[in-house]
Amino acid sequence: MNINKRYKDRLFCLLFGNEEYKENILSLYNALCNTSHTDVNDIQIYTIDNVIYIEMKNDVSILLDSYLHLWEQQSSYNPNMPLRGMMYFSKMYDRYIIEHSYNIYGSTLIKFPTPRYTVLYNGTSEQPAFMKLRLSDAFIHEDTSGDFEWTANMVNINSGKNDDLLNNCKPLQEYMLLIEAIRQNRSQGMEVEEAVDKAVTYCIDHDILSAFLTKHRAEVIDVCITEYDEQVFVNGIKEEAREEGREEGIKTGRKEGIKEGRKEGIDIGEKKMIFKYVSSGRISLSEGAEDAGMSIDELKEAMSKAGYKVPME
């Protein structure tokens, strides 16, 4: 889905991956690592801007005290985080080698920062307080040697799971209070836009991230709505892929039917999200046509048939 060039930060990245809020970064670092660093100038933000998922950046990386940290906030359990982390770290190490003009083909051992990979889980499905995810769990042939391993430490930041961590990092605690307020509003039947707006207002009124939310209110609301849409989009792809694969598999009685069904489900889910974004004005007709691999006229026709409002050019 070719919409990567128009990415947004996640709310988590706005709070913990921004030069303007290095105090938040340092607070989370100290809480996670049980340290007591005090100088925000020691932090080097190392996030790679063009590594994103759908249209949202989904990571924060920092370099501090010769440790290279990657933090990812996840609202759904994903057992593939070790693989994603390994791929991301390879890009960061490549950058590090280039920046320092190291020769990896020489006879001198190159020293580089020690990796630390943390997944901060705040989804609604029940998960343990802490889980170590291992790349070796995905190997087709079991390998217990430990020679080829990459791990992700998943920390559950929902209330009641790691309260000490939240108590030691006020910005993270207040971030979760905002997320919980949005969920509470949604559970009461509010549409996502209203649920987010009322949660932001509540937090400002109750001194929860108040300065941050007051300054960035419009951006925060937009990002939260987009995050919700992204989650619905991903869930929709999974469900449609399963259904399409199931129906095709029944018709043909072949395993290939499931594979084709999964691909078709993904194509349908992506195009529906593009239709929604074009209809709401988030992206233009020309941008939507490019993302969908269609001409503008084809996009208009497809949107009209699917029941979406077609904006004027």
mmCIF file of C-alpha atoms in Angstrom:
data_model
loop_
_atom_site.group_PDB
_atom_site.id
_atom_site.type_symbol
_atom_site.label_atom_id
_atom_site.label_comp_id
_atom_site.label_asym_id
_atom_site.label_seq_id
_atom_site.Cartn_x
_atom_site.Cartn_y
_atom_site.Cartn_z
ATOM 1 C CA MET A 1 0.000 0.000 0.000
ATOM 2 C CA ASN A 2 1.878 3.005 -1.318
ATOM 3 C CA ILE A 3 0.878 5.672 1.219
ATOM 4 C CA ASN A 4 4.087 5.629 3.240
ATOM 5 C CA LYS A 5 5.113 9.087 2.066
ATOM 6 C CA ARG A 6 2.244 10.624 4.036
ATOM 7 C CA TYR A 7 2.840 9.114 7.444
ATOM 8 C CA LYS A 8 1.799 10.390 10.846
ATOM 9 C CA ASP A 9 3.422 9.714 14.177
ATOM 10 C CA ARG A 10 1.570 7.623 16.678
ATOM 11 C CA LEU A 11 0.520 9.344 19.876
ATOM 12 C CA PHE A 12 3.199 7.293 21.639
ATOM 13 C CA CYS A 13 5.841 8.663 19.247
ATOM 14 C CA LEU A 14 4.661 12.245 19.758
ATOM 15 C CA LEU A 15 5.105 11.814 23.502
ATOM 16 C CA PHE A 16 8.262 9.721 23.641
ATOM 17 C CA GLY A 17 10.065 10.236 20.331
ATOM 18 C CA ASN A 18 10.162 13.994 20.035
ATOM 19 C CA GLU A 19 13.091 16.342 20.652
ATOM 20 C CA GLU A 20 10.653 18.735 22.325
ATOM 21 C CA TYR A 21 9.791 16.174 25.002
ATOM 22 C CA LYS A 22 13.118 14.597 25.869
ATOM 23 C CA GLU A 23 12.108 14.725 29.543
ATOM 24 C CA ASN A 24 9.450 12.119 28.724
ATOM 25 C CA ILE A 25 12.039 9.955 26.950
ATOM 26 C CA LEU A 26 14.405 10.128 29.896
ATOM 27 C CA SER A 27 11.613 9.313 32.340
ATOM 28 C CA LEU A 28 10.621 6.205 30.384
ATOM 29 C CA TYR A 29 14.243 5.151 29.949
ATOM 30 C CA ASN A 30 14.917 5.383 33.688
ATOM 31 C CA ALA A 31 11.702 3.527 34.531
ATOM 32 C CA LEU A 32 12.397 0.687 32.098
ATOM 33 C CA CYS A 33 16.101 0.355 32.905
ATOM 34 C CA ASN A 34 15.985 1.166 36.628
ATOM 35 C CA THR A 35 18.511 3.966 36.146
ATOM 36 C CA SER A 36 18.680 7.565 37.291
ATOM 37 C CA HIS A 37 20.007 9.585 34.361
ATOM 38 C CA THR A 38 19.270 13.305 34.688
ATOM 39 C CA ASP A 39 20.717 15.002 31.605
ATOM 40 C CA VAL A 40 18.408 14.936 28.585
ATOM 41 C CA ASN A 41 21.308 16.061 26.412
ATOM 42 C CA ASP A 42 22.779 12.562 26.779
ATOM 43 C CA ILE A 43 19.911 11.221 24.647
ATOM 44 C CA GLN A 44 20.303 10.855 20.906
ATOM 45 C CA ILE A 45 17.056 10.061 19.134
ATOM 46 C CA TYR A 46 17.865 7.348 16.596
ATOM 47 C CA THR A 47 14.478 6.646 15.026
ATOM 48 C CA ILE A 48 14.597 5.905 11.305
ATOM 49 C CA ASP A 49 11.861 8.086 9.847
ATOM 50 C CA ASN A 50 11.033 6.080 6.741
ATOM 51 C CA VAL A 51 10.434 2.720 8.440
ATOM 52 C CA ILE A 52 6.695 2.706 9.024
ATOM 53 C CA TYR A 53 3.657 0.459 9.052
ATOM 54 C CA ILE A 54 0.700 1.411 6.842
ATOM 55 C CA GLU A 55 0.743 5.203 7.313
ATOM 56 C CA MET A 56 1.887 5.402 10.932
ATOM 57 C CA LYS A 57 5.376 5.425 12.361
ATOM 58 C CA ASN A 58 5.401 2.722 14.990
ATOM 59 C CA ASP A 59 8.653 3.018 16.855
ATOM 60 C CA VAL A 60 10.964 5.142 18.968
ATOM 61 C CA SER A 61 14.692 4.510 19.045
ATOM 62 C CA ILE A 62 17.269 6.224 21.236
ATOM 63 C CA LEU A 63 20.994 5.915 21.797
ATOM 64 C CA LEU A 64 22.132 6.456 25.379
ATOM 65 C CA ASP A 65 25.151 5.253 27.341
ATOM 66 C CA SER A 66 26.234 2.956 24.452
ATOM 67 C CA TYR A 67 22.873 1.167 24.484
ATOM 68 C CA LEU A 68 20.659 1.293 21.409
ATOM 69 C CA HIS A 69 17.009 1.083 22.468
ATOM 70 C CA LEU A 70 13.979 0.387 20.323
ATOM 71 C CA TRP A 71 10.539 0.922 21.867
ATOM 72 C CA GLU A 72 7.417 -0.145 20.045
ATOM 73 C CA GLN A 73 3.902 0.476 21.287
ATOM 74 C CA GLN A 74 1.461 -2.245 20.218
ATOM 75 C CA SER A 75 -2.288 -2.347 20.721
ATOM 76 C CA SER A 76 -2.526 -5.957 19.544
ATOM 77 C CA TYR A 77 -0.428 -9.006 20.315
ATOM 78 C CA ASN A 78 2.026 -9.756 17.531
ATOM 79 C CA PRO A 79 4.318 -12.800 17.808
ATOM 80 C CA ASN A 80 6.397 -11.510 14.886
ATOM 81 C CA MET A 81 7.933 -8.640 16.852
ATOM 82 C CA PRO A 82 11.369 -10.331 17.147
ATOM 83 C CA LEU A 83 11.639 -10.538 13.355
ATOM 84 C CA ARG A 84 10.471 -6.939 12.936
ATOM 85 C CA GLY A 85 12.939 -5.803 15.582
ATOM 86 C CA MET A 86 15.854 -7.658 14.017
ATOM 87 C CA MET A 87 15.111 -6.079 10.644
ATOM 88 C CA TYR A 88 14.842 -2.631 12.182
ATOM 89 C CA PHE A 89 18.030 -2.955 14.203
ATOM 90 C CA SER A 90 19.906 -4.022 11.068
ATOM 91 C CA LYS A 91 18.933 -0.698 9.498
ATOM 92 C CA MET A 92 20.055 1.224 12.579
ATOM 93 C CA TYR A 93 23.390 -0.590 12.721
ATOM 94 C CA ASP A 94 23.880 0.054 9.025
ATOM 95 C CA ARG A 95 23.324 3.743 9.711
ATOM 96 C CA TYR A 96 25.693 3.623 12.691
ATOM 97 C CA ILE A 97 28.470 2.005 10.618
ATOM 98 C CA ILE A 98 28.099 4.606 7.873
ATOM 99 C CA GLU A 99 28.092 7.501 10.352
ATOM 100 C CA HIS A 100 31.335 6.275 11.911
ATOM 101 C CA SER A 101 32.956 5.243 8.602
ATOM 102 C CA TYR A 102 33.627 1.760 9.947
ATOM 103 C CA ASN A 103 35.103 -0.918 7.697
ATOM 104 C CA ILE A 104 33.251 -4.150 8.365
ATOM 105 C CA TYR A 105 35.541 -6.031 5.967
ATOM 106 C CA GLY A 106 38.729 -5.294 7.899
ATOM 107 C CA SER A 107 40.530 -7.372 10.507
ATOM 108 C CA THR A 108 39.621 -5.061 13.432
ATOM 109 C CA LEU A 109 36.586 -5.941 15.540
ATOM 110 C CA ILE A 110 34.017 -3.151 15.300
ATOM 111 C CA LYS A 111 32.282 -2.226 18.542
ATOM 112 C CA PHE A 112 28.710 -0.995 18.368
ATOM 113 C CA PRO A 113 25.935 -0.147 20.874
ATOM 114 C CA THR A 114 24.263 -2.993 22.751
ATOM 115 C CA PRO A 115 20.651 -3.561 21.594
ATOM 116 C CA ARG A 116 17.637 -3.336 23.885
ATOM 117 C CA TYR A 117 14.226 -4.064 22.367
ATOM 118 C CA THR A 118 11.011 -3.387 24.298
ATOM 119 C CA VAL A 119 7.434 -3.805 23.098
ATOM 120 C CA LEU A 120 4.960 -1.815 25.202
ATOM 121 C CA TYR A 121 1.627 -3.608 24.901
ATOM 122 C CA ASN A 122 -1.611 -1.800 25.747
ATOM 123 C CA GLY A 123 -4.180 -3.851 23.863
ATOM 124 C CA THR A 124 -7.488 -5.140 25.209
ATOM 125 C CA SER A 125 -6.830 -8.871 24.853
ATOM 126 C CA GLU A 126 -5.544 -10.496 28.027
ATOM 127 C CA GLN A 127 -1.750 -10.833 28.049
ATOM 128 C CA PRO A 128 0.754 -11.505 30.844
ATOM 129 C CA ALA A 129 2.576 -8.673 32.590
ATOM 130 C CA PHE A 130 5.807 -9.643 30.838
ATOM 131 C CA MET A 131 6.649 -11.938 27.959
ATOM 132 C CA LYS A 132 9.913 -12.666 26.160
ATOM 133 C CA LEU A 133 9.292 -13.269 22.467
ATOM 134 C CA ARG A 134 12.016 -15.193 20.634
ATOM 135 C CA LEU A 135 12.855 -15.311 16.953
ATOM 136 C CA SER A 136 13.707 -19.011 17.277
ATOM 137 C CA ASP A 137 10.036 -19.774 17.982
ATOM 138 C CA ALA A 138 9.404 -19.017 14.296
ATOM 139 C CA PHE A 139 12.092 -21.319 12.894
ATOM 140 C CA ILE A 140 10.675 -24.073 10.707
ATOM 141 C CA HIS A 141 13.233 -26.483 12.120
ATOM 142 C CA GLU A 142 13.671 -26.218 15.870
ATOM 143 C CA ASP A 143 17.051 -24.809 16.873
ATOM 144 C CA THR A 144 17.985 -24.915 20.547
ATOM 145 C CA SER A 145 21.622 -23.925 20.093
ATOM 146 C CA GLY A 146 20.975 -20.264 20.803
ATOM 147 C CA ASP A 147 23.368 -19.372 17.997
ATOM 148 C CA PHE A 148 20.694 -17.564 16.001
ATOM 149 C CA GLU A 149 18.415 -15.604 18.278
ATOM 150 C CA TRP A 150 16.734 -12.236 18.595
ATOM 151 C CA THR A 151 14.328 -11.325 21.369
ATOM 152 C CA ALA A 152 11.649 -8.761 22.109
ATOM 153 C CA ASN A 153 10.664 -8.046 25.697
ATOM 154 C CA MET A 154 6.923 -7.398 25.754
ATOM 155 C CA VAL A 155 5.812 -5.308 28.727
ATOM 156 C CA ASN A 156 2.090 -5.001 29.413
ATOM 157 C CA ILE A 157 1.327 -1.387 30.391
ATOM 158 C CA ASN A 158 -2.385 -1.850 31.053
ATOM 159 C CA SER A 159 -3.577 -1.003 34.545
ATOM 160 C CA GLY A 160 -2.775 -3.702 37.096
ATOM 161 C CA LYS A 161 -0.013 -5.339 35.048
ATOM 162 C CA ASN A 162 3.080 -3.194 35.640
ATOM 163 C CA ASP A 163 1.899 -0.446 37.947
ATOM 164 C CA ASP A 164 5.387 0.152 39.341
ATOM 165 C CA LEU A 165 6.563 1.061 35.853
ATOM 166 C CA LEU A 166 3.650 3.461 35.378
ATOM 167 C CA ASN A 167 4.183 5.009 38.804
ATOM 168 C CA ASN A 168 7.846 5.583 37.955
ATOM 169 C CA CYS A 169 7.038 7.231 34.615
ATOM 170 C CA LYS A 170 4.288 9.830 34.936
ATOM 171 C CA PRO A 171 4.082 10.570 31.178
ATOM 172 C CA LEU A 172 3.489 6.864 30.444
ATOM 173 C CA GLN A 173 0.920 6.635 33.226
ATOM 174 C CA GLU A 174 -0.968 9.657 31.895
ATOM 175 C CA TYR A 175 -0.715 8.358 28.335
ATOM 176 C CA MET A 176 -2.515 5.219 29.470
ATOM 177 C CA LEU A 177 -5.145 7.280 31.309
ATOM 178 C CA LEU A 178 -5.931 9.014 28.011
ATOM 179 C CA ILE A 179 -6.122 5.689 26.162
ATOM 180 C CA GLU A 180 -8.402 4.248 28.843
ATOM 181 C CA ALA A 181 -10.643 7.323 28.675
ATOM 182 C CA ILE A 182 -11.041 6.864 24.916
ATOM 183 C CA ARG A 183 -11.884 3.179 25.408
ATOM 184 C CA GLN A 184 -14.398 4.005 28.121
ATOM 185 C CA ASN A 185 -16.141 6.492 25.842
ATOM 186 C CA ARG A 186 -16.223 3.959 23.028
ATOM 187 C CA SER A 187 -17.727 1.352 25.342
ATOM 188 C CA GLN A 188 -20.552 3.803 26.019
ATOM 189 C CA GLY A 189 -21.442 3.850 22.340
ATOM 190 C CA MET A 190 -19.712 7.050 21.222
ATOM 191 C CA GLU A 191 -18.371 7.297 17.695
ATOM 192 C CA VAL A 192 -14.582 7.350 17.615
ATOM 193 C CA GLU A 193 -14.333 11.095 16.843
ATOM 194 C CA GLU A 194 -16.528 12.026 19.795
ATOM 195 C CA ALA A 195 -14.849 9.492 22.070
ATOM 196 C CA VAL A 196 -11.400 10.924 21.354
ATOM 197 C CA ASP A 197 -12.485 14.564 21.623
ATOM 198 C CA LYS A 198 -14.224 14.056 24.952
ATOM 199 C CA ALA A 199 -11.289 12.043 26.344
ATOM 200 C CA VAL A 200 -8.837 14.797 25.393
ATOM 201 C CA THR A 201 -11.093 17.422 27.009
ATOM 202 C CA TYR A 202 -11.417 15.313 30.161
ATOM 203 C CA CYS A 203 -7.645 14.885 30.442
ATOM 204 C CA ILE A 204 -6.974 18.595 29.976
ATOM 205 C CA ASP A 205 -9.573 19.446 32.623
ATOM 206 C CA HIS A 206 -8.074 16.922 35.056
ATOM 207 C CA ASP A 207 -4.407 17.869 34.532
ATOM 208 C CA ILE A 208 -3.547 14.683 32.627
ATOM 209 C CA LEU A 209 -0.984 15.524 29.936
ATOM 210 C CA SER A 210 -2.708 18.907 30.013
ATOM 211 C CA ALA A 211 0.146 21.063 28.665
ATOM 212 C CA PHE A 212 0.918 18.581 25.877
ATOM 213 C CA LEU A 213 -2.732 18.083 24.909
ATOM 214 C CA THR A 214 -3.529 21.799 25.010
ATOM 215 C CA LYS A 215 -0.628 22.585 22.681
ATOM 216 C CA HIS A 216 -1.178 19.668 20.296
ATOM 217 C CA ARG A 217 -4.916 19.089 20.664
ATOM 218 C CA ALA A 218 -5.828 19.008 16.958
ATOM 219 C CA GLU A 219 -2.878 16.786 16.034
ATOM 220 C CA VAL A 220 -3.517 14.390 18.925
ATOM 221 C CA ILE A 221 -7.180 14.007 17.997
ATOM 222 C CA ASP A 222 -6.306 13.387 14.349
ATOM 223 C CA VAL A 223 -3.628 10.838 15.250
ATOM 224 C CA CYS A 224 -5.867 8.983 17.707
ATOM 225 C CA ILE A 225 -8.654 8.741 15.140
ATOM 226 C CA THR A 226 -6.184 7.496 12.520
ATOM 227 C CA GLU A 227 -4.781 4.919 14.955
ATOM 228 C CA TYR A 228 -8.289 3.625 15.561
ATOM 229 C CA ASP A 229 -8.950 3.467 11.812
ATOM 230 C CA GLU A 230 -5.659 1.631 11.341
ATOM 231 C CA GLN A 231 -6.597 -0.980 13.916
ATOM 232 C CA VAL A 232 -10.009 -1.487 12.288
ATOM 233 C CA PHE A 233 -8.284 -1.682 8.908
ATOM 234 C CA VAL A 234 -5.834 -4.363 10.047
ATOM 235 C CA ASN A 235 -8.570 -6.377 11.751
ATOM 236 C CA GLY A 236 -10.696 -6.033 8.622
ATOM 237 C CA ILE A 237 -7.917 -7.347 6.415
ATOM 238 C CA LYS A 238 -7.445 -10.355 8.683
ATOM 239 C CA GLU A 239 -11.159 -11.176 8.749
ATOM 240 C CA GLU A 240 -11.726 -10.631 5.040
ATOM 241 C CA ALA A 241 -8.641 -12.667 4.200
ATOM 242 C CA ARG A 242 -9.904 -15.545 6.330
ATOM 243 C CA GLU A 243 -13.382 -15.392 4.816
ATOM 244 C CA GLU A 244 -12.194 -15.111 1.232
ATOM 245 C CA GLY A 245 -9.705 -17.909 1.730
ATOM 246 C CA ARG A 246 -12.323 -20.102 3.360
ATOM 247 C CA GLU A 247 -14.856 -19.628 0.557
ATOM 248 C CA GLU A 248 -12.336 -20.165 -2.219
ATOM 249 C CA GLY A 249 -10.862 -23.166 -0.456
ATOM 250 C CA ILE A 250 -14.298 -24.755 -0.191
ATOM 251 C CA LYS A 251 -14.988 -24.122 -3.874
ATOM 252 C CA THR A 252 -11.751 -25.550 -5.181
ATOM 253 C CA GLY A 253 -10.749 -27.952 -2.450
ATOM 254 C CA ARG A 254 -7.166 -26.822 -2.937
ATOM 255 C CA LYS A 255 -4.684 -25.158 -0.592
ATOM 256 C CA GLU A 256 -3.961 -22.651 -3.342
ATOM 257 C CA GLY A 257 -7.480 -21.350 -2.876
ATOM 258 C CA ILE A 258 -6.691 -20.236 0.664
ATOM 259 C CA LYS A 259 -3.597 -18.394 -0.516
ATOM 260 C CA GLU A 260 -5.477 -16.623 -3.296
ATOM 261 C CA GLY A 261 -8.320 -15.805 -0.937
ATOM 262 C CA ARG A 262 -5.923 -14.231 1.539
ATOM 263 C CA LYS A 263 -4.398 -12.040 -1.190
ATOM 264 C CA GLU A 264 -7.812 -10.958 -2.435
ATOM 265 C CA GLY A 265 -8.886 -10.101 1.112
ATOM 266 C CA ILE A 266 -5.865 -7.878 1.564
ATOM 267 C CA ASP A 267 -6.495 -6.102 -1.754
ATOM 268 C CA ILE A 268 -10.119 -5.449 -0.834
ATOM 269 C CA GLY A 269 -9.236 -4.180 2.636
ATOM 270 C CA GLU A 270 -6.580 -1.791 1.317
ATOM 271 C CA LYS A 271 -8.848 -0.319 -1.339
ATOM 272 C CA LYS A 272 -11.672 0.229 1.131
ATOM 273 C CA MET A 273 -9.343 2.205 3.372
ATOM 274 C CA ILE A 274 -8.184 4.298 0.391
ATOM 275 C CA PHE A 275 -11.831 4.946 -0.554
ATOM 276 C CA LYS A 276 -12.516 6.119 3.000
ATOM 277 C CA TYR A 277 -9.523 8.457 3.079
ATOM 278 C CA VAL A 278 -10.370 10.005 -0.299
ATOM 279 C CA SER A 279 -14.034 10.381 0.639
ATOM 280 C CA SER A 280 -13.177 12.139 3.912
ATOM 281 C CA GLY A 281 -10.652 14.442 2.240
ATOM 282 C CA ARG A 282 -7.599 13.073 4.038
ATOM 283 C CA ILE A 283 -5.954 12.361 0.696
ATOM 284 C CA SER A 284 -6.737 13.700 -2.782
ATOM 285 C CA LEU A 285 -8.227 11.805 -5.693
ATOM 286 C CA SER A 286 -4.884 11.743 -7.469
ATOM 287 C CA GLU A 287 -3.110 10.439 -4.358
ATOM 288 C CA GLY A 288 -5.785 7.804 -3.829
ATOM 289 C CA ALA A 289 -5.577 6.695 -7.454
ATOM 290 C CA GLU A 290 -1.815 6.316 -7.147
ATOM 291 C CA ASP A 291 -2.130 4.309 -3.927
ATOM 292 C CA ALA A 292 -4.806 2.031 -5.392
ATOM 293 C CA GLY A 293 -2.989 1.509 -8.690
ATOM 294 C CA MET A 294 -5.906 2.978 -10.651
ATOM 295 C CA SER A 295 -6.586 5.927 -12.910
ATOM 296 C CA ILE A 296 -8.610 8.757 -11.352
ATOM 297 C CA ASP A 297 -11.668 7.773 -13.430
ATOM 298 C CA GLU A 298 -11.351 4.141 -12.338
ATOM 299 C CA LEU A 299 -11.090 5.234 -8.705
ATOM 300 C CA LYS A 300 -14.194 7.422 -9.009
ATOM 301 C CA GLU A 301 -16.152 4.558 -10.547
ATOM 302 C CA ALA A 302 -14.986 2.054 -7.904
ATOM 303 C CA MET A 303 -15.805 4.439 -5.041
ATOM 304 C CA SER A 304 -19.241 5.149 -6.463
ATOM 305 C CA LYS A 305 -20.040 1.449 -6.842
ATOM 306 C CA ALA A 306 -18.870 0.818 -3.267
ATOM 307 C CA GLY A 307 -21.165 3.565 -1.957
ATOM 308 C CA TYR A 308 -18.479 6.127 -1.065
ATOM 309 C CA LYS A 309 -18.892 9.846 -1.669
ATOM 310 C CA VAL A 310 -16.670 10.981 -4.540
ATOM 311 C CA PRO A 311 -15.225 14.437 -3.869
ATOM 312 C CA MET A 312 -14.755 17.106 -6.531
ATOM 313 C CA GLU A 313 -11.249 17.354 -7.969
#
